[in-house]
Amino acid sequence: MNSTNQQKSVGRPREFEEDRVLDAVMNTFWNQGYEGTSLKDLCSATGLHKGSLYQAFGDKHQLFLKSLKYYMEQSFKEVAASAYLHDSPMANLRSLLNEITTKCIEGEGCMVVNALVEMAPHDQEVKQMIDQSYAMKQRFLTDLIDRAQRDGEITIKQEPDRLAAVLMVTLAGLAATVKGFSNTDHISYVLEDVLSSWA
Amino acid sequence: MNSTNQQKSVGRPREFEEDRVLDAVMNTFWNQGYEGTSLKDLCSATGLHKGSLYQAFGDKHQLFLKSLKYYMEQSFKEVAASAYLHDSPMANLRSLLNEITTKCIEGEGCMVVNALVEMAPHDQEVKQMIDQSYAMKQRFLTDLIDRAQRDGEITIKQEPDRLAAVLMVTLAGLAATVKGFSNTDHISYVLEDVLSSWA
DNA sequence: CATATTTATGACCAATTGGTAATTAATAAT
DNA sequence: ATTATTAATTACCAATTGGTCATAAATATG
């Protein structure tokens, strides 16, 4: 295995980069949903024929799972960094929530929330993936809140994990709400307002 | 027009009650989504043939719009009453949010939030309907919050409409979150926690 | 009873769906 | 150069999709 992931192997070489394709697939599912996306859509988005798509990634459902996983990894990477910029846990929490809010507004929502609403009730695999990522994010927030409380920057007397649950629900709500409004001014203050009510 | 809505008219009489059908359609769209629901699904849910469905309600999209409108009316009726049970605005706000939370958990989500996530970005008519109902609910909450602030039961210094926006987003988040968890214990406290942080 | 009107039913339709398989092309190993 | 292996392309498939239409059935009117 080398750094460019182009290990020479027997047979005709791939003409596409897997991540480039996964990115296109992800974007298509992200803004059309699972049922709203046809294989034809995926082909025109990726430039591949469905035969190639199937051989490389499996059927539509597997393709969705892989693109969802890709989304989770990428978006977490993109966002988690903002939680380590400052010394104070509260400042880190603030900039994290700001970053998520910004990304959520720019991206017109969150693929995980889309999948949660459309698929989780009828798709055990999707449900499990979301469950896992939810638990991880919840722990991440709980930790930040806990430390902010010890620092005295959060004075409200409530269990950190319950406060984290409030943030998680609010963030999900943000991702949903954003899809209905062209003017997102009101919405962008919501997380700040929640946080400042804990001061 | 009479009270039973069974005005005798020329031609073969309908063999179904419009509201009964609309209710079945609503439930199907509610838990399968728009793209996830086929005409066959709607036929088996209502017991009608698609010819009848088309003649009575129009095509799939119109049928969705009508069932969404039906949902909005019914759910608002069901829930709004809990905001007039007590004298204190704060107590009314509390019981309203409790009622919504309970209904949301029982119904495994909210059809409006589902439609918001799945359709609003690509469907102008759905977007408008949701926009309207959102504005109305926001005003409803703003009014309650405003009066609770004047009563001194909400002490946090923030504009009522911004606090209402927080509640709206949190409620949307609740509707989304509920779809991923069989155990809804943690979630059921979220609205209470938000409210109590304003005390 | 005959007619006009509305509804229910089932046949029908072109287009699209997700998915498969056969063929051709490009590479590495021998 | 031949062969094995993998990928790209194309043709193909049954099933389902949303939607229409002709026909039969049920009622009110005359």
Coordinates of C-alpha atoms (C1' of nucleotides) in Angstrom, one line a residue:
Chain A
M1 CA 0.0 0.0 0.0
N2 CA 1.5 3.3 -1.0
S3 CA 0.5 6.9 -0.3
T4 CA -1.3 7.6 -3.6
N5 CA -3.4 4.4 -3.1
Q6 CA -2.5 3.4 -6.7
Q7 CA -1.1 0.0 -6.0
K8 CA -0.3 -1.7 -9.3
S9 CA -2.3 -4.9 -9.6
V10 CA -3.2 -7.4 -12.3
G11 CA -5.9 -6.5 -14.8
R12 CA -7.2 -3.4 -16.4
P13 CA -6.6 -0.4 -14.1
R14 CA -9.4 1.8 -12.8
E15 CA -10.1 5.0 -14.7
F16 CA -11.6 6.8 -11.7
E17 CA -10.5 7.8 -8.2
E18 CA -12.7 6.1 -5.7
D19 CA -13.0 9.1 -3.4
R20 CA -13.9 11.4 -6.3
V21 CA -16.8 9.1 -7.2
L22 CA -17.9 8.6 -3.6
D23 CA -18.0 12.4 -3.3
A24 CA -20.2 12.8 -6.3
V25 CA -22.5 10.0 -5.1
M26 CA -22.6 11.5 -1.6
N27 CA -23.7 14.9 -3.0
T28 CA -26.4 13.4 -5.1
F29 CA -27.9 11.4 -2.2
W30 CA -27.4 14.4 0.0
N31 CA -29.6 16.7 -1.9
Q32 CA -32.1 14.3 -3.5
G33 CA -32.5 11.6 -0.8
Y34 CA -32.3 7.9 -1.3
E35 CA -35.6 7.2 -3.0
G36 CA -35.3 10.4 -4.9
T37 CA -32.1 9.3 -6.5
S38 CA -32.0 6.9 -9.5
L39 CA -29.1 5.0 -10.8
K40 CA -29.2 7.2 -13.8
D41 CA -28.7 10.2 -11.5
L42 CA -25.7 8.6 -10.0
C43 CA -24.3 7.8 -13.4
S44 CA -24.5 11.3 -14.7
A45 CA -23.1 12.6 -11.4
T46 CA -20.1 10.3 -11.4
G47 CA -19.6 9.9 -15.2
L48 CA -19.6 6.2 -14.7
H49 CA -21.8 3.5 -16.2
K50 CA -23.9 1.6 -13.8
G51 CA -22.0 -1.6 -14.5
S52 CA -18.9 0.0 -13.2
L53 CA -20.7 1.4 -10.2
Y54 CA -22.0 -2.0 -9.3
Q55 CA -18.7 -3.7 -9.7
A56 CA -16.9 -1.1 -7.6
F57 CA -19.4 -0.4 -4.9
G58 CA -22.2 -2.9 -4.9
D59 CA -25.9 -2.1 -5.4
K60 CA -27.7 1.1 -4.7
H61 CA -28.1 0.5 -1.0
Q62 CA -24.5 -0.4 -0.4
L63 CA -23.5 2.6 -2.4
F64 CA -25.6 4.7 -0.2
L65 CA -24.1 3.3 3.0
K66 CA -20.6 3.9 1.7
S67 CA -21.3 7.4 0.7
L68 CA -23.0 8.1 4.1
K69 CA -19.9 6.7 5.9
Y70 CA -17.8 8.9 3.7
Y71 CA -19.9 11.9 4.6
M72 CA -19.7 11.2 8.3
E73 CA -15.9 10.9 8.2
Q74 CA -15.4 14.0 6.0
S75 CA -17.8 16.2 7.9
F76 CA -16.4 15.2 11.3
K77 CA -12.9 15.9 10.2
E78 CA -13.9 19.3 8.7
V79 CA -15.6 20.4 11.9
A80 CA -13.9 18.8 14.9
A81 CA -10.8 20.9 14.4
S82 CA -12.6 24.0 15.5
A83 CA -13.0 22.4 19.0
Y84 CA -9.2 22.7 19.6
L85 CA -8.5 26.2 18.6
H86 CA -8.7 27.8 22.1
D87 CA -7.7 27.0 25.7
S88 CA -11.0 27.4 27.3
P89 CA -13.5 24.6 26.8
M90 CA -16.4 27.1 26.5
A91 CA -14.6 29.0 23.7
N92 CA -14.0 25.7 21.9
L93 CA -17.6 24.7 22.3
R94 CA -18.7 28.0 20.9
S95 CA -16.5 27.9 17.9
L96 CA -17.5 24.3 17.2
L97 CA -21.1 25.1 17.2
N98 CA -20.5 28.2 15.1
E99 CA -18.6 26.1 12.6
I100 CA -21.3 23.4 12.5
T101 CA -24.0 26.1 12.0
T102 CA -22.1 27.7 9.2
K103 CA -21.4 24.5 7.4
C104 CA -25.0 23.5 7.9
I105 CA -26.3 26.7 6.3
E106 CA -23.8 26.5 3.5
G107 CA -24.5 22.9 2.7
E108 CA -28.2 23.4 3.0
G109 CA -28.6 20.8 5.7
C110 CA -26.9 17.6 6.8
M111 CA -26.9 14.3 5.1
V112 CA -27.1 12.4 8.4
V113 CA -30.3 14.2 9.4
N114 CA -31.7 13.6 5.9
A115 CA -30.9 9.9 6.2
L116 CA -32.3 9.9 9.8
V117 CA -35.6 11.3 8.7
E118 CA -36.0 9.4 5.4
M119 CA -34.5 6.0 6.2
A120 CA -33.8 5.3 9.8
P121 CA -37.2 4.0 10.7
H122 CA -37.1 1.4 7.9
D123 CA -33.5 0.7 7.4
Q124 CA -31.6 -1.1 10.2
E125 CA -28.2 -0.5 8.8
V126 CA -28.6 3.2 8.3
K127 CA -30.1 3.4 11.8
Q128 CA -27.1 1.7 13.3
M129 CA -24.6 3.9 11.5
I130 CA -26.4 7.0 12.6
D131 CA -26.7 5.6 16.1
Q132 CA -23.0 5.2 16.4
S133 CA -22.1 8.6 15.0
Y134 CA -24.7 10.1 17.3
A135 CA -23.3 8.5 20.4
M136 CA -19.8 9.7 19.5
K137 CA -20.8 13.2 18.9
Q138 CA -22.8 13.2 22.1
R139 CA -19.8 12.1 24.1
F140 CA -17.7 14.8 22.4
L141 CA -20.1 17.5 23.4
T142 CA -20.7 16.1 26.9
D143 CA -16.9 16.2 27.5
L144 CA -16.7 19.9 26.4
I145 CA -19.7 20.8 28.5
D146 CA -18.4 19.0 31.5
R147 CA -15.1 20.9 31.4
A148 CA -16.9 24.2 30.8
Q149 CA -19.0 23.6 33.9
R150 CA -15.9 22.8 36.0
D151 CA -14.4 26.1 34.7
G152 CA -17.4 27.9 35.7
E153 CA -18.2 29.2 32.2
I154 CA -21.4 27.2 32.2
T155 CA -23.3 27.9 35.5
I156 CA -26.5 26.2 34.8
K157 CA -27.0 23.2 37.1
Q158 CA -27.8 20.3 34.8
E159 CA -26.1 17.0 33.9
P160 CA -23.6 17.5 31.1
D161 CA -25.1 14.7 29.1
R162 CA -28.6 16.2 29.3
L163 CA -27.2 19.5 28.1
A164 CA -25.4 17.7 25.3
A165 CA -28.7 16.0 24.4
V166 CA -30.2 19.5 24.1
L167 CA -27.4 20.5 21.7
M168 CA -27.7 17.4 19.6
V169 CA -31.5 17.9 19.2
T170 CA -31.0 21.5 18.4
L171 CA -28.4 20.8 15.8
A172 CA -30.7 18.2 14.2
G173 CA -33.4 20.8 14.2
L174 CA -31.0 23.3 12.6
A175 CA -30.3 20.9 9.8
A176 CA -34.0 20.3 9.2
T177 CA -35.0 24.0 9.5
V178 CA -32.3 25.2 7.1
K179 CA -34.0 23.3 4.3
G180 CA -37.1 25.6 4.4
F181 CA -35.6 29.0 4.4
S182 CA -33.7 31.1 1.9
N183 CA -33.1 33.8 4.5
T184 CA -31.2 32.0 7.3
D185 CA -30.5 35.1 9.5
H186 CA -32.8 34.1 12.4
I187 CA -31.6 30.6 12.4
S188 CA -27.9 31.3 12.6
Y189 CA -28.3 32.7 16.1
V190 CA -30.1 29.7 17.6
L191 CA -27.1 27.8 18.9
E192 CA -25.6 30.9 20.3
D193 CA -28.8 31.7 22.1
V194 CA -29.0 28.2 23.6
L195 CA -25.4 28.4 24.8
S196 CA -25.8 31.9 26.2
S197 CA -28.8 30.8 28.2
W198 CA -26.5 28.4 30.1
A199 CA -24.0 31.1 31.1
Chain B
M1 CA -74.4 21.9 2.4
N2 CA -75.5 20.1 5.5
S3 CA -73.8 19.0 8.7
T4 CA -73.0 15.4 7.6
N5 CA -71.5 16.7 4.3
Q6 CA -73.7 14.2 2.4
Q7 CA -75.5 16.5 0.1
K8 CA -77.5 14.5 -2.4
S9 CA -76.4 15.2 -5.9
V10 CA -76.8 13.8 -9.3
G11 CA -74.8 10.8 -10.4
R12 CA -73.5 7.7 -8.6
P13 CA -72.7 8.5 -4.9
R14 CA -69.3 8.2 -3.4
E15 CA -68.6 5.1 -1.5
F16 CA -66.0 6.5 0.7
E17 CA -65.7 9.3 3.2
E18 CA -63.2 11.9 2.0
D19 CA -61.6 12.4 5.4
R20 CA -61.2 8.7 6.0
V21 CA -59.3 8.4 2.7
L22 CA -57.2 11.5 3.4
D23 CA -56.3 10.1 6.8
A24 CA -55.0 6.9 5.3
V25 CA -53.1 8.7 2.6
M26 CA -51.6 11.0 5.2
N27 CA -50.4 8.1 7.3
T28 CA -48.8 6.4 4.3
F29 CA -46.9 9.5 3.2
W30 CA -46.1 10.3 6.8
N31 CA -44.2 7.1 7.4
Q32 CA -42.9 6.3 3.9
G33 CA -42.2 9.8 2.5
Y34 CA -43.3 11.1 -0.9
E35 CA -40.8 9.2 -3.1
G36 CA -41.1 6.2 -0.9
T37 CA -44.8 5.9 -1.5
S38 CA -46.3 4.4 -4.7
L39 CA -49.8 4.7 -6.0
K40 CA -50.1 1.0 -5.2
D41 CA -49.3 1.8 -1.6
L42 CA -51.9 4.5 -1.5
C43 CA -54.5 2.2 -3.1
S44 CA -53.9 -0.6 -0.5
A45 CA -54.0 1.9 2.3
T46 CA -57.2 3.5 1.2
G47 CA -59.0 0.5 -0.4
L48 CA -59.6 2.7 -3.5
H49 CA -58.5 2.1 -7.0
K50 CA -56.2 4.7 -8.5
G51 CA -58.8 5.8 -11.0
S52 CA -61.0 6.9 -8.0
L53 CA -58.1 8.4 -6.3
Y54 CA -57.2 10.5 -9.3
Q55 CA -60.8 11.6 -9.9
A56 CA -61.3 12.6 -6.3
F57 CA -58.0 14.2 -5.4
G58 CA -55.9 14.7 -8.5
D59 CA -52.4 13.3 -9.1
K60 CA -49.9 12.0 -6.6
H61 CA -48.5 15.4 -5.9
Q62 CA -51.9 17.1 -5.3
L63 CA -52.8 14.1 -3.1
F64 CA -49.7 14.8 -1.1
L65 CA -50.4 18.5 -0.7
K66 CA -54.0 17.8 0.4
S67 CA -52.9 15.2 2.9
L68 CA -50.2 17.5 4.2
K69 CA -52.8 20.3 4.7
Y70 CA -55.0 17.8 6.4
Y71 CA -52.1 16.8 8.7
M72 CA -51.4 20.4 9.6
E73 CA -55.0 21.2 10.5
Q74 CA -55.5 18.0 12.5
S75 CA -52.3 18.2 14.4
F76 CA -52.7 21.8 15.2
K77 CA -56.2 21.2 16.5
E78 CA -55.0 18.3 18.6
V79 CA -52.2 20.2 20.2
A80 CA -53.2 23.9 20.5
A81 CA -55.8 23.1 23.1
S82 CA -53.1 22.4 25.7
A83 CA -52.1 26.0 25.5
Y84 CA -55.3 27.2 27.1
L85 CA -55.6 24.9 30.1
H86 CA -54.0 27.1 32.8
D87 CA -54.0 30.8 33.7
S88 CA -50.3 31.3 33.6
P89 CA -48.7 31.7 30.2
M90 CA -45.7 29.8 31.4
A91 CA -47.8 26.8 32.5
N92 CA -49.6 26.9 29.2
L93 CA -46.3 27.0 27.3
R94 CA -45.1 24.1 29.4
S95 CA -48.1 21.9 28.8
L96 CA -48.1 22.8 25.1
L97 CA -44.5 21.7 24.7
N98 CA -45.2 18.6 26.7
E99 CA -48.1 17.7 24.5
I100 CA -46.1 18.2 21.3
T101 CA -43.3 16.1 22.7
T102 CA -45.6 13.3 23.6
K103 CA -47.4 13.4 20.3
C104 CA -44.1 13.5 18.5
I105 CA -42.8 10.5 20.3
E106 CA -46.0 8.5 19.8
G107 CA -46.3 9.4 16.2
E108 CA -42.6 8.7 15.6
G109 CA -42.0 12.1 14.2
C110 CA -43.9 14.9 12.4
M111 CA -45.1 14.8 8.8
V112 CA -44.2 18.5 8.3
V113 CA -40.6 18.0 9.3
N114 CA -40.4 14.9 7.1
A115 CA -41.8 17.0 4.2
L116 CA -39.4 19.8 5.1
V117 CA -36.4 17.6 4.8
E118 CA -37.4 15.5 1.8
M119 CA -39.3 18.0 -0.3
A120 CA -38.9 21.7 0.6
P121 CA -35.7 22.3 -1.3
H122 CA -37.2 21.0 -4.5
D123 CA -40.9 21.7 -4.2
Q124 CA -42.0 25.3 -4.1
E125 CA -45.6 24.4 -3.1
V126 CA -44.6 22.3 -0.2
K127 CA -42.1 24.9 0.9
Q128 CA -44.8 27.6 0.9
M129 CA -47.2 25.5 2.9
I130 CA -44.6 24.8 5.5
D131 CA -43.5 28.4 5.6
Q132 CA -46.9 29.5 6.4
S133 CA -47.5 27.0 9.1
Y134 CA -44.1 27.7 10.5
A135 CA -44.8 31.5 10.7
M136 CA -48.1 30.9 12.5
K137 CA -46.6 28.5 15.0
Q138 CA -43.7 30.9 15.6
R139 CA -46.2 33.7 16.3
F140 CA -48.1 31.5 18.7
L141 CA -45.0 30.7 20.7
T142 CA -43.7 34.3 20.6
D143 CA -46.9 35.5 22.1
L144 CA -46.8 32.9 25.0
I145 CA -43.1 33.7 25.6
D146 CA -43.8 37.4 25.6
R147 CA -46.5 37.1 28.2
A148 CA -44.4 34.7 30.3
Q149 CA -41.6 37.3 30.3
R150 CA -44.0 40.1 31.4
D151 CA -45.2 37.8 34.2
G152 CA -41.6 37.3 35.3
E153 CA -41.8 33.5 34.8
I154 CA -39.2 33.8 32.1
T155 CA -36.3 35.9 33.4
I156 CA -33.8 35.5 30.6
K157 CA -33.2 38.7 28.7
Q158 CA -33.7 37.9 25.0
E159 CA -36.2 38.9 22.4
P160 CA -39.4 36.7 22.5
D161 CA -39.2 35.9 18.8
R162 CA -35.6 34.7 19.2
L163 CA -36.6 32.5 22.0
A164 CA -39.5 31.2 19.9
A165 CA -37.1 30.5 17.1
V166 CA -35.0 28.4 19.5
L167 CA -38.1 26.4 20.4
M168 CA -39.1 25.9 16.8
V169 CA -35.7 24.6 15.9
T170 CA -35.6 22.4 18.9
L171 CA -39.0 21.0 18.1
A172 CA -37.9 20.2 14.5
G173 CA -34.9 18.5 16.0
L174 CA -37.1 16.5 18.2
A175 CA -39.2 15.3 15.3
A176 CA -36.0 14.3 13.4
T177 CA -34.2 12.7 16.4
V178 CA -37.2 10.6 17.4
K179 CA -36.9 8.6 14.2
G180 CA -33.6 7.1 15.2
F181 CA -34.2 5.9 18.7
S182 CA -36.4 3.1 20.1
N183 CA -35.6 4.3 23.7
T184 CA -36.8 7.9 23.8
D185 CA -36.2 8.6 27.5
H186 CA -33.3 11.1 27.0
I187 CA -35.2 12.9 24.3
S188 CA -38.4 13.5 26.2
Y189 CA -36.6 15.9 28.6
V190 CA -35.1 18.2 26.0
L191 CA -37.9 20.8 25.7
E192 CA -38.3 20.9 29.5
D193 CA -34.5 21.5 29.8
V194 CA -34.6 24.3 27.3
L195 CA -37.5 25.9 29.1
S196 CA -36.0 25.6 32.5
S197 CA -32.8 27.2 31.4
W198 CA -34.9 30.4 30.8
A199 CA -36.3 30.5 34.3
Chain C
dC1 C1' -88.7 3.9 -18.2
dA2 C1' -85.2 6.8 -20.5
dT3 C1' -81.5 10.0 -19.9
dA4 C1' -77.9 12.6 -17.8
dT5 C1' -74.5 12.5 -14.5
dT6 C1' -71.2 10.8 -11.5
dT7 C1' -68.5 7.0 -9.6
dA8 C1' -66.1 2.4 -9.6
dT9 C1' -63.4 -0.8 -12.0
dG10 C1' -60.0 -2.9 -14.7
dA11 C1' -57.5 -2.8 -18.9
dC12 C1' -54.0 -0.4 -20.9
dC13 C1' -49.7 2.6 -21.7
dA14 C1' -45.0 4.5 -22.3
dA15 C1' -41.3 5.4 -19.4
dT16 C1' -38.4 4.4 -15.8
dT17 C1' -36.8 1.5 -12.2
dG18 C1' -32.9 -1.5 -10.1
dG19 C1' -30.2 -5.0 -11.6
dT20 C1' -27.6 -8.6 -14.8
dA21 C1' -24.8 -10.5 -18.3
dA22 C1' -22.1 -10.7 -22.5
dT23 C1' -18.6 -8.4 -24.9
dT24 C1' -14.6 -5.6 -25.5
dA25 C1' -10.5 -3.3 -23.8
dA26 C1' -6.5 -2.7 -21.0
dT27 C1' -3.0 -4.2 -18.1
dA28 C1' 0.5 -7.8 -15.5
dA29 C1' 2.5 -12.2 -15.4
dT30 C1' 4.4 -16.2 -17.9
Chain D
dA1 C1' 3.0 -13.7 -27.7
dT2 C1' -0.2 -15.8 -25.0
dT3 C1' -2.9 -16.0 -21.0
dA4 C1' -5.1 -14.5 -16.8
dT5 C1' -7.3 -10.9 -14.7
dT6 C1' -9.7 -6.8 -14.0
dA7 C1' -12.4 -2.8 -15.8
dA8 C1' -15.5 -0.3 -19.2
dT9 C1' -19.3 -0.6 -22.2
dT10 C1' -23.4 -2.0 -24.1
dA11 C1' -27.4 -4.6 -24.6
dC12 C1' -30.8 -6.6 -22.2
dC13 C1' -34.4 -7.8 -18.6
dA14 C1' -38.6 -8.2 -15.7
dA15 C1' -41.0 -5.4 -12.7
dT16 C1' -42.8 -1.2 -11.3
dT17 C1' -43.7 3.6 -11.9
dG18 C1' -47.3 7.4 -12.5
dG19 C1' -51.0 8.2 -15.3
dT20 C1' -55.1 7.5 -18.8
dC21 C1' -59.2 5.7 -20.8
dA22 C1' -63.1 2.9 -21.9
dT23 C1' -66.7 0.6 -19.7
dA24 C1' -69.9 -0.7 -16.3
dA25 C1' -72.7 0.6 -12.3
dA26 C1' -75.4 3.6 -9.4
dT27 C1' -78.0 7.4 -8.6
dA28 C1' -81.4 11.9 -9.6
dT29 C1' -84.2 14.0 -12.9
dG30 C1' -87.7 14.2 -16.5

